[in-house]
XYZ file of C-alpha atoms in Angstrom:
606
model
C -10.840 -6.502 17.764
C -12.825 -4.006 19.868
C -11.174 -5.235 23.070
C -7.796 -4.923 21.379
C -8.489 -1.292 20.467
C -9.795 -0.424 23.928
C -6.758 -2.028 25.577
C -4.435 -0.010 23.367
C -5.931 3.292 24.445
C -6.322 2.216 28.070
C -2.651 1.284 28.334
C -1.108 4.727 28.039
C 1.844 5.776 30.159
C 1.247 7.696 33.367
C 1.952 11.384 33.488
C 3.393 12.128 36.881
C 5.395 10.875 39.848
C 8.480 9.792 37.922
C 11.941 11.307 38.132
C 13.384 12.640 34.872
C 16.540 11.094 33.492
C 19.540 13.395 32.887
C 19.706 14.950 29.385
C 22.222 13.575 26.900
C 22.712 16.894 25.086
C 21.842 20.535 25.556
C 18.152 21.250 25.145
C 16.952 17.638 25.278
C 13.397 17.241 26.567
C 13.523 14.462 29.151
C 10.055 14.888 30.624
C 8.357 11.511 31.147
C 6.417 10.185 28.184
C 2.778 11.057 28.739
C -0.543 9.524 27.832
C -1.044 12.322 25.313
C 2.195 11.513 23.514
C 1.523 7.800 23.180
C -1.973 8.615 21.958
C -0.483 11.076 19.459
C 1.951 8.426 18.232
C -0.859 5.914 17.781
C -2.963 8.557 16.024
C -0.532 8.965 13.162
C -0.536 5.239 12.462
C -4.321 5.424 12.355
C -3.997 8.371 9.963
C -1.483 7.122 7.423
C -2.152 3.385 7.375
C -5.517 4.198 5.811
C -3.765 5.763 2.815
C -1.393 2.794 2.604
C -4.222 0.241 2.435
C -7.123 2.129 0.868
C -5.038 4.385 -1.359
C -1.809 2.705 -2.442
C -3.156 -0.817 -2.001
C -6.542 -0.303 -3.645
C -7.882 2.835 -5.257
C -4.829 4.792 -6.434
C -3.847 2.314 -9.184
C -7.500 1.932 -10.181
C -8.027 5.690 -10.330
C -4.909 6.220 -12.425
C -5.923 3.511 -14.861
C -9.495 4.792 -15.098
C -8.424 8.416 -15.631
C -6.114 7.318 -18.431
C -8.826 5.059 -19.878
C -11.275 7.960 -20.051
C -8.748 9.750 -22.286
C -7.632 6.648 -24.149
C -8.574 5.031 -27.448
C -8.604 1.457 -28.679
C -5.293 0.749 -30.375
C -6.683 -0.336 -33.759
C -10.129 1.174 -34.161
C -9.214 4.479 -32.445
C -12.645 4.541 -30.850
C -12.818 5.927 -27.296
C -12.296 3.352 -24.558
C -15.248 4.718 -22.568
C -18.400 6.668 -23.263
C -21.350 6.257 -25.643
C -19.152 5.830 -28.722
C -16.716 3.423 -27.088
C -15.630 0.382 -29.029
C -16.671 -3.035 -27.844
C -13.794 -5.134 -29.145
C -12.491 -7.593 -26.585
C -9.579 -9.301 -28.262
C -6.078 -8.595 -27.042
C -5.029 -6.367 -29.942
C -8.101 -4.325 -30.788
C -9.279 -4.152 -27.174
C -6.036 -2.659 -25.855
C -6.734 0.813 -24.514
C -3.814 3.168 -25.108
C -3.225 6.764 -24.127
C -0.601 9.269 -25.316
C 1.935 10.244 -22.637
C 4.790 12.574 -23.590
C 4.541 11.534 -27.231
C 4.360 7.795 -26.532
C 1.309 5.551 -26.657
C 1.140 3.275 -23.628
C -1.430 0.886 -22.248
C -3.578 2.449 -19.540
C -2.658 -0.344 -17.108
C 1.026 0.206 -17.902
C 0.581 3.889 -17.115
C -0.351 2.962 -13.544
C 2.525 0.465 -13.247
C 5.093 2.966 -14.527
C 3.787 5.625 -12.139
C 4.187 3.412 -9.100
C 7.609 2.307 -10.271
C 8.775 5.932 -10.379
C 7.055 6.682 -7.059
C 8.835 3.852 -5.242
C 12.206 4.867 -6.706
C 11.792 8.482 -5.592
C 10.589 7.289 -2.198
C 13.737 5.185 -1.760
C 16.010 8.090 -2.672
C 14.111 10.383 -0.306
C 14.300 7.963 2.604
C 18.040 7.516 2.288
C 18.713 11.218 1.780
C 16.653 12.267 4.810
C 18.027 9.521 7.041
C 20.075 11.848 9.247
C 17.888 14.965 9.339
C 15.073 13.889 11.649
C 17.361 13.403 14.641
C 18.354 17.078 14.860
C 16.667 20.153 16.350
C 12.893 20.273 15.776
C 13.133 18.400 12.474
C 11.462 15.247 13.775
C 8.052 16.792 14.342
C 8.426 19.329 11.523
C 9.149 16.637 8.939
C 6.350 14.428 10.262
C 3.837 17.246 9.889
C 5.143 18.316 6.466
C 5.030 14.780 5.077
C 1.677 14.043 6.715
C -0.169 17.144 5.537
C 1.478 17.103 2.081
C 0.482 13.470 1.550
C -3.053 14.129 2.765
C -3.332 17.113 0.419
C -2.080 15.026 -2.516
C -4.812 12.464 -1.848
C -7.524 15.116 -1.519
C -6.466 16.886 -4.722
C -7.391 13.802 -6.744
C -10.991 14.970 -6.639
C -9.971 17.772 -9.048
C -7.956 15.563 -11.446
C -10.230 15.290 -14.474
C -9.379 12.969 -17.395
C -7.924 15.776 -19.574
C -5.191 16.305 -16.960
C -4.743 12.653 -15.983
C -0.936 13.021 -15.958
C -1.321 15.238 -12.896
C -2.639 12.165 -11.118
C 0.695 10.398 -11.551
C 2.480 13.378 -9.978
C 0.118 13.259 -7.004
C 0.785 9.531 -6.630
C 4.538 10.151 -6.501
C 4.035 12.838 -3.853
C 1.624 10.706 -1.830
C 3.733 7.528 -1.879
C 6.910 9.433 -1.011
C 5.218 11.285 1.848
C 3.667 8.069 3.140
C 6.948 6.184 3.435
C 8.880 9.184 4.720
C 6.302 10.090 7.359
C 6.157 6.551 8.686
C 9.896 6.365 9.186
C 9.977 9.787 10.833
C 7.202 8.522 13.099
C 9.337 5.527 14.016
C 12.268 7.804 14.820
C 10.069 9.091 17.665
C 9.835 5.627 19.161
C 13.299 5.397 20.798
C 12.750 8.845 22.335
C 9.338 7.955 23.756
C 10.643 4.660 25.094
C 13.737 6.244 26.664
C 11.499 8.594 28.661
C 8.803 6.055 29.487
C 7.905 6.216 33.196
C 8.099 2.442 33.567
C 11.760 2.476 32.539
C 12.593 5.601 34.522
C 11.149 3.942 37.616
C 13.570 1.076 37.090
C 10.810 -1.515 36.919
C 9.270 -2.303 33.555
C 6.333 -4.049 35.194
C 5.219 -0.890 36.985
C 4.495 1.158 33.904
C 1.014 1.175 32.445
C 2.227 0.705 28.889
C 4.395 -2.278 29.750
C 2.092 -4.010 32.191
C -0.948 -3.667 29.979
C 0.599 -6.047 27.513
C 0.714 -8.748 30.165
C -2.992 -8.550 31.063
C -5.719 -10.787 29.760
C -3.346 -13.254 28.149
C -5.020 -15.679 25.818
C -8.301 -13.787 25.575
C -7.920 -13.063 21.917
C -5.613 -13.673 19.003
C -5.122 -9.906 18.893
C -2.963 -10.261 21.994
C -0.356 -11.823 19.740
C 0.595 -8.258 18.858
C 1.347 -7.322 22.416
C 1.953 -10.379 24.550
C 5.242 -11.835 25.655
C 3.716 -15.273 25.824
C 2.640 -15.070 22.228
C 5.121 -15.834 19.501
C 7.436 -12.887 19.486
C 8.580 -13.477 15.949
C 5.005 -13.185 14.771
C 5.201 -9.538 15.677
C 7.727 -8.945 12.965
C 5.091 -8.967 10.285
C 3.374 -6.063 11.991
C 6.275 -3.878 13.086
C 8.554 -1.446 11.290
C 11.165 -3.264 9.308
C 14.008 -1.106 10.444
C 13.489 -1.826 14.107
C 15.577 -4.609 15.559
C 13.192 -7.054 17.169
C 13.904 -7.714 20.806
C 13.184 -11.409 20.400
C 14.676 -12.234 17.043
C 16.882 -14.951 18.451
C 14.371 -16.133 21.010
C 11.572 -16.493 18.502
C 13.755 -18.546 16.172
C 15.138 -20.882 18.786
C 18.362 -18.997 19.476
C 19.425 -17.705 22.837
C 18.465 -14.051 23.206
C 21.311 -11.624 23.021
C 22.104 -9.147 25.776
C 20.577 -6.455 23.593
C 17.115 -7.855 24.361
C 16.652 -5.016 26.821
C 13.441 -3.709 28.395
C 13.739 -0.718 26.062
C 13.657 -2.939 22.964
C 10.825 -5.026 24.375
C 8.735 -1.943 25.104
C 9.591 -0.420 21.712
C 8.493 -3.548 19.878
C 5.227 -3.800 21.765
C 4.244 -0.157 21.318
C 5.166 -0.356 17.635
C 3.238 -3.544 16.926
C 0.181 -2.266 18.770
C 0.282 1.002 16.822
C 0.415 -0.842 13.521
C -2.431 -3.080 14.639
C -4.560 -0.001 15.316
C -3.600 1.326 11.891
C -4.796 -1.854 10.203
C -8.076 -1.733 12.117
C -8.590 1.863 10.972
C -7.770 0.907 7.383
C -10.336 -1.893 7.348
C -12.936 0.479 8.832
C -12.328 3.172 6.198
C -12.245 0.554 3.443
C -15.734 -0.578 4.440
C -16.947 3.038 4.369
C -15.310 3.442 0.951
C -17.163 0.434 -0.430
C -20.464 1.870 0.802
C -19.590 5.215 -0.814
C -18.736 3.559 -4.121
C -21.969 1.579 -4.207
C -23.982 4.709 -3.425
C -22.198 6.980 -5.911
C -22.313 4.375 -8.680
C -26.094 4.830 -8.786
C -25.852 8.574 -9.427
C -25.369 10.551 -12.619
C -21.867 11.534 -11.473
C -20.551 8.037 -12.105
C -22.072 7.990 -15.582
C -20.494 11.323 -16.460
C -17.041 10.250 -15.221
C -16.487 6.665 -14.005
C -13.390 7.758 -12.083
C -15.276 10.317 -9.979
C -16.526 7.900 -7.256
C -12.966 6.686 -6.692
C -11.720 10.265 -6.555
C -14.279 10.992 -3.841
C -12.959 7.992 -1.923
C -9.424 9.388 -2.192
C -10.805 12.699 -0.936
C -12.177 10.857 2.107
C -8.851 9.078 2.629
C -6.981 12.383 2.424
C -9.345 14.049 4.898
C -8.890 11.123 7.294
C -5.095 11.312 6.932
C -5.067 15.075 7.478
C -7.513 15.014 10.404
C -5.583 12.442 12.417
C -2.305 14.141 11.511
C -3.778 17.245 13.132
C -4.558 15.155 16.221
C -0.947 13.992 16.239
C 0.244 17.590 15.917
C -1.708 18.578 19.014
C -0.724 15.591 21.157
C 2.855 14.764 20.201
C 5.654 16.843 21.718
C 8.463 18.255 19.611
C 11.199 16.369 21.519
C 14.061 18.321 19.865
C 17.306 16.621 18.953
C 20.848 18.009 19.148
C 21.557 21.322 17.466
C 23.216 21.314 14.067
C 26.873 22.322 14.217
C 26.198 25.442 12.140
C 22.817 26.285 13.589
C 24.046 29.717 14.616
C 24.715 30.530 10.979
C 21.793 31.793 8.984
C 20.893 31.067 5.387
C 23.581 29.279 3.411
C 25.291 27.924 6.534
C 22.209 26.004 7.581
C 21.751 24.566 4.099
C 25.388 23.428 4.110
C 24.750 21.624 7.390
C 21.704 19.898 5.924
C 23.633 18.894 2.818
C 26.379 17.433 4.995
C 23.764 15.342 6.779
C 22.408 14.098 3.458
C 25.941 13.135 2.467
C 26.425 11.520 5.858
C 23.332 9.353 5.331
C 24.634 8.011 2.017
C 28.132 7.565 3.447
C 26.745 5.620 6.412
C 24.806 3.340 4.097
C 27.898 2.769 1.951
C 29.976 1.904 5.046
C 27.398 -0.691 5.999
C 27.463 -2.117 2.459
C 31.253 -2.505 2.646
C 30.962 -4.348 5.947
C 28.153 -6.532 4.607
C 30.289 -7.501 1.606
C 32.589 -9.315 4.035
C 29.708 -11.395 5.390
C 28.852 -14.064 2.806
C 25.572 -15.194 4.370
C 24.334 -11.617 4.732
C 25.055 -10.810 1.088
C 23.362 -13.972 -0.190
C 20.274 -13.240 1.864
C 20.165 -9.576 0.808
C 20.244 -10.623 -2.851
C 17.374 -13.024 -2.153
C 15.472 -10.269 -0.328
C 16.111 -7.878 -3.227
C 14.339 -10.296 -5.577
C 11.628 -11.362 -3.155
C 10.595 -7.868 -2.058
C 10.371 -6.830 -5.697
C 8.155 -9.837 -6.409
C 5.857 -9.034 -3.482
C 5.445 -5.418 -4.579
C 4.864 -6.435 -8.205
C 2.217 -9.045 -7.391
C 0.161 -6.553 -5.379
C -0.003 -3.911 -8.097
C -0.480 -6.391 -10.918
C -3.310 -8.211 -9.137
C -5.340 -5.033 -8.615
C -5.031 -3.983 -12.257
C -5.683 -7.526 -13.498
C -8.865 -7.701 -11.443
C -10.036 -4.420 -12.925
C -9.003 -4.660 -16.581
C -9.323 -8.390 -17.336
C -11.735 -9.779 -14.752
C -13.848 -6.587 -14.967
C -14.267 -6.559 -11.198
C -16.302 -3.609 -9.951
C -14.596 -1.039 -7.756
C -16.513 -2.050 -4.583
C -15.482 -5.671 -5.118
C -11.855 -4.598 -5.495
C -12.213 -2.799 -2.175
C -13.480 -6.060 -0.695
C -10.513 -7.829 -2.298
C -8.170 -5.431 -0.497
C -9.877 -6.088 2.835
C -9.515 -9.831 2.227
C -5.775 -9.523 1.611
C -5.230 -7.169 4.569
C -7.040 -9.336 7.111
C -5.316 -12.440 5.718
C -1.941 -10.722 6.107
C -2.647 -9.984 9.760
C -3.677 -13.611 10.235
C -0.570 -14.859 8.448
C 1.793 -12.943 10.727
C 0.095 -14.622 13.694
C -0.230 -18.086 12.110
C 3.184 -18.876 10.623
C 5.128 -19.256 13.899
C 2.653 -21.972 14.924
C 3.003 -23.718 11.549
C 6.787 -23.542 11.756
C 6.856 -25.054 15.237
C 4.312 -27.752 14.412
C 6.328 -29.063 11.457
C 9.719 -28.381 13.066
C 10.840 -26.095 10.254
C 14.039 -24.086 10.266
C 13.547 -20.352 9.594
C 14.876 -20.505 6.034
C 12.728 -23.577 5.335
C 9.663 -21.621 6.460
C 10.629 -18.815 4.080
C 11.007 -21.301 1.219
C 7.600 -22.806 2.020
C 6.059 -19.326 1.901
C 7.755 -18.631 -1.435
C 6.476 -21.937 -2.811
C 2.910 -21.037 -1.865
C 3.438 -17.547 -3.274
C 4.442 -19.111 -6.601
C 0.973 -20.650 -6.874
C -0.499 -17.208 -7.585
C 1.174 -16.516 -10.969
C 1.123 -20.196 -11.939
C -2.622 -20.315 -11.405
C -3.054 -17.234 -13.583
C -0.975 -18.833 -16.340
C -3.292 -21.872 -16.500
C -5.562 -19.860 -18.794
C -2.915 -20.142 -21.522
C -3.498 -23.918 -21.657
C -6.072 -24.416 -24.466
C -8.335 -27.002 -22.817
C -8.494 -25.007 -19.559
C -9.148 -21.862 -21.557
C -12.079 -23.617 -23.233
C -13.651 -24.388 -19.861
C -14.104 -20.698 -19.127
C -13.164 -21.294 -15.493
C -9.902 -21.848 -13.578
C -6.763 -19.948 -14.387
C -8.310 -16.661 -13.213
C -11.016 -16.581 -15.863
C -13.856 -15.868 -13.431
C -13.943 -12.946 -10.976
C -14.562 -15.129 -7.903
C -11.284 -16.987 -8.444
C -9.157 -14.044 -7.361
C -10.553 -14.002 -3.804
C -9.010 -17.341 -2.706
C -5.737 -16.137 -4.219
C -6.049 -12.916 -2.196
C -6.215 -15.045 0.952
C -3.109 -16.955 -0.144
C -1.344 -13.682 -0.952
C -2.193 -12.159 2.425
C -1.260 -15.179 4.528
C 2.003 -15.727 2.652
C 2.968 -12.044 2.700
C 2.470 -11.928 6.464
C 4.775 -14.915 6.883
C 7.428 -13.609 4.504
C 7.513 -10.163 6.101
C 7.894 -11.752 9.532
C 10.419 -14.480 8.847
C 12.643 -12.664 6.361
C 13.200 -9.836 8.815
C 13.728 -12.217 11.734
C 16.080 -14.464 9.759
C 18.130 -11.466 8.668
C 18.388 -10.453 12.328
C 20.241 -13.696 13.063
C 22.982 -12.891 10.558
C 23.971 -9.327 11.398
C 26.759 -8.313 13.811
C 25.415 -7.580 17.314
C 25.589 -3.865 18.006
C 25.093 -2.953 14.341
C 21.383 -3.731 14.141
C 20.247 -0.237 13.204
C 22.746 0.200 10.383
C 22.065 -3.252 8.921
C 18.304 -2.868 9.130
C 18.742 0.406 7.270
C 20.511 -1.583 4.548
C 17.710 -4.158 4.654
C 15.083 -1.444 4.164
C 17.108 0.250 1.424
C 17.350 -3.099 -0.387
C 13.581 -3.442 -0.171
C 12.800 0.053 -1.425
C 15.582 -0.019 -3.995
C 14.258 -3.142 -5.680
C 10.517 -2.569 -5.603
C 10.466 -0.242 -8.610
C 11.953 -2.772 -11.043
C 9.179 -5.376 -11.233
C 6.294 -2.960 -11.883
C 8.279 -1.313 -14.673
C 9.001 -4.652 -16.386
C 5.376 -5.756 -16.075
C 4.382 -2.418 -17.588
C 6.604 -3.116 -20.595
C 5.073 -6.593 -21.009
C 1.553 -5.189 -20.848
C 2.447 -2.603 -23.493
C 3.858 -5.332 -25.730
C 0.997 -7.814 -25.374
C -2.006 -5.729 -24.371
C -2.740 -8.151 -21.516
C -1.950 -7.804 -17.829
C -1.957 -11.608 -17.628
C 1.327 -11.722 -19.548
C 3.028 -10.185 -16.517
C 2.481 -13.473 -14.675
C 5.313 -15.053 -16.710
C 7.820 -12.566 -15.330
C 6.373 -12.738 -11.810
C 6.558 -16.552 -11.790
C 10.271 -16.446 -12.614
C 10.952 -13.594 -10.190
C 9.362 -15.462 -7.271
C 11.392 -18.619 -7.964
C 14.791 -16.916 -8.137
C 15.248 -16.358 -4.375
C 14.585 -20.012 -3.431
C 18.104 -21.407 -4.069
C 19.642 -18.334 -2.457
C 17.591 -18.713 0.730
C 18.428 -22.428 0.767
C 22.155 -21.604 0.558
C 22.129 -19.376 3.641
C 23.625 -21.127 6.661
C 22.205 -19.424 9.743
C 24.747 -20.921 12.162
C 27.679 -19.902 9.996
C 26.164 -16.471 9.444
C 25.713 -16.017 13.182
C 29.359 -16.917 13.826
C 30.509 -14.544 11.095
C 28.367 -11.788 12.572
C 29.817 -12.287 16.053
C 33.355 -12.280 14.662
C 32.652 -9.101 12.705
C 31.215 -7.461 15.826
C 34.452 -8.183 17.696
C 36.471 -6.751 14.818
C 34.358 -3.610 14.736
C 34.653 -3.183 18.504
C 38.427 -3.232 18.190
C 38.326 -0.610 15.426
C 36.614 2.125 17.454
C 33.133 0.673 17.389
C 32.694 0.354 13.622
C 29.205 1.181 12.479
C 27.919 1.361 16.032
C 29.017 4.986 16.059
C 26.564 5.887 13.371
C 23.981 3.180 13.894
C 21.084 5.393 14.878
C 21.787 7.964 12.189
C 22.302 5.344 9.509
C 18.943 3.868 10.316
C 17.298 7.282 10.447
C 14.311 7.456 8.181
C 14.727 3.925 6.873
C 12.903 2.364 9.797
C 9.752 1.328 7.874
C 9.160 -0.603 4.745
């Protein structure tokens, strides 16, 4: 891992000696991409990925639940859920901790699920609405800084969210999650600009540039080179790169002949992107380890006894400081790289707002145009429906597992941090491993996806074993003991890495060539648009039963639903339909290719 990190920072583009390309519009900055810029781009991944893993993936749901619990009461006895006078009932009815929210009594675990459901919905709406803004004027860097610092501030402010104002925590979660997703996709909108001005491409020889050639050094030294090595399985990179980016080797990695669009620009873009995300994951694991040490230390102080949520709030303070600090590094290193001027930029006040509103409308119109084209492609629609269900299941399992570990297995906060590290490292391994498994068994891409789904189904089914009386009487198996969730975390991570990789790659085989950006925008919108449904339904089930385990029934069904749909997709037929549609679009003035970049916009990351 250390050699991987050192290679990433050693392989920055050279600064001088390269001729600038001609500008494409007035005011475009075409200076060669510098070492400072690539370092600045990497720095933001290091900044925000920590919040994604340590915050959203670990401590935010726990903090929300704990804050609500400190204000909650047991449903029947009305004794406080925490503190010296807390009740000690453990059965499902009397032990259910409820808290009043806007006149309704809801389970404290449901409160966290509902919050994340709303956060993901607002994030999806924000991503689509901002999809055309980042490409104009100085908006790219401005939006990145606004989202980065606002998200960091939201995380830091958790330290002041005491139990009496626990609802404020849900507002901060919505802000943080929205800023996280939006900032990542703005960051990825920088990538085509940095690649277009990369000295290796401007010199006309991709092997001469430091960024490009560095990925070809030291092949085979480490599995980490799978993120940046042409000889490694290119489709394994998909699990570690932004979902909106067309992969340069989608066809090649799946056994199809690469399309002409597999250009040096796309190859370089994919490699820089995957390496940046790899650095982000390394940073997240590092901060997660520090967080565990903090939690263990603070748990021995009087602060934890006064307010059990306080150690986790200090961790979120650390995460926010980290996010803000590296965002500041990005601010100092990354150039503005302005886009074209808005058509009404010379008009002050209302005129500018009208231009922005037109761009928001344009983003939704572009997405709708892509939907209408996709409706004519049977294989694309079937797969998007399957992805709608599968992405919702993946998001629901993650949130449910964290809350289940805390509320029913009574896992300590440091152990939940360790659980998150286990899943994260397993996910990185899964993205690297699945291409080898697929080749070894001679699996078709959709068969690999079905195999991953089948393994994924083991997670809720194993949790449901505890409803079988004789297994329940054993007191072990069926997620009755805390240690049992760690092997499942490994399964979850490995399977998620494979699903993220192969679903995106398989979808790439079905879309019309030349419309990659617009269709990947639709793919990302499908992901974000579905991921709020599952957590909300699980929240309702938890409210009705008082047990997080009951959510496994819904999750088990949700995971199974995509299997027949994925099986129905015919990749060869879908490829032919995509090629035919591309020809039709070319004859009708380019179809969605005219708005491909704008339609993708801020939807580049899932």
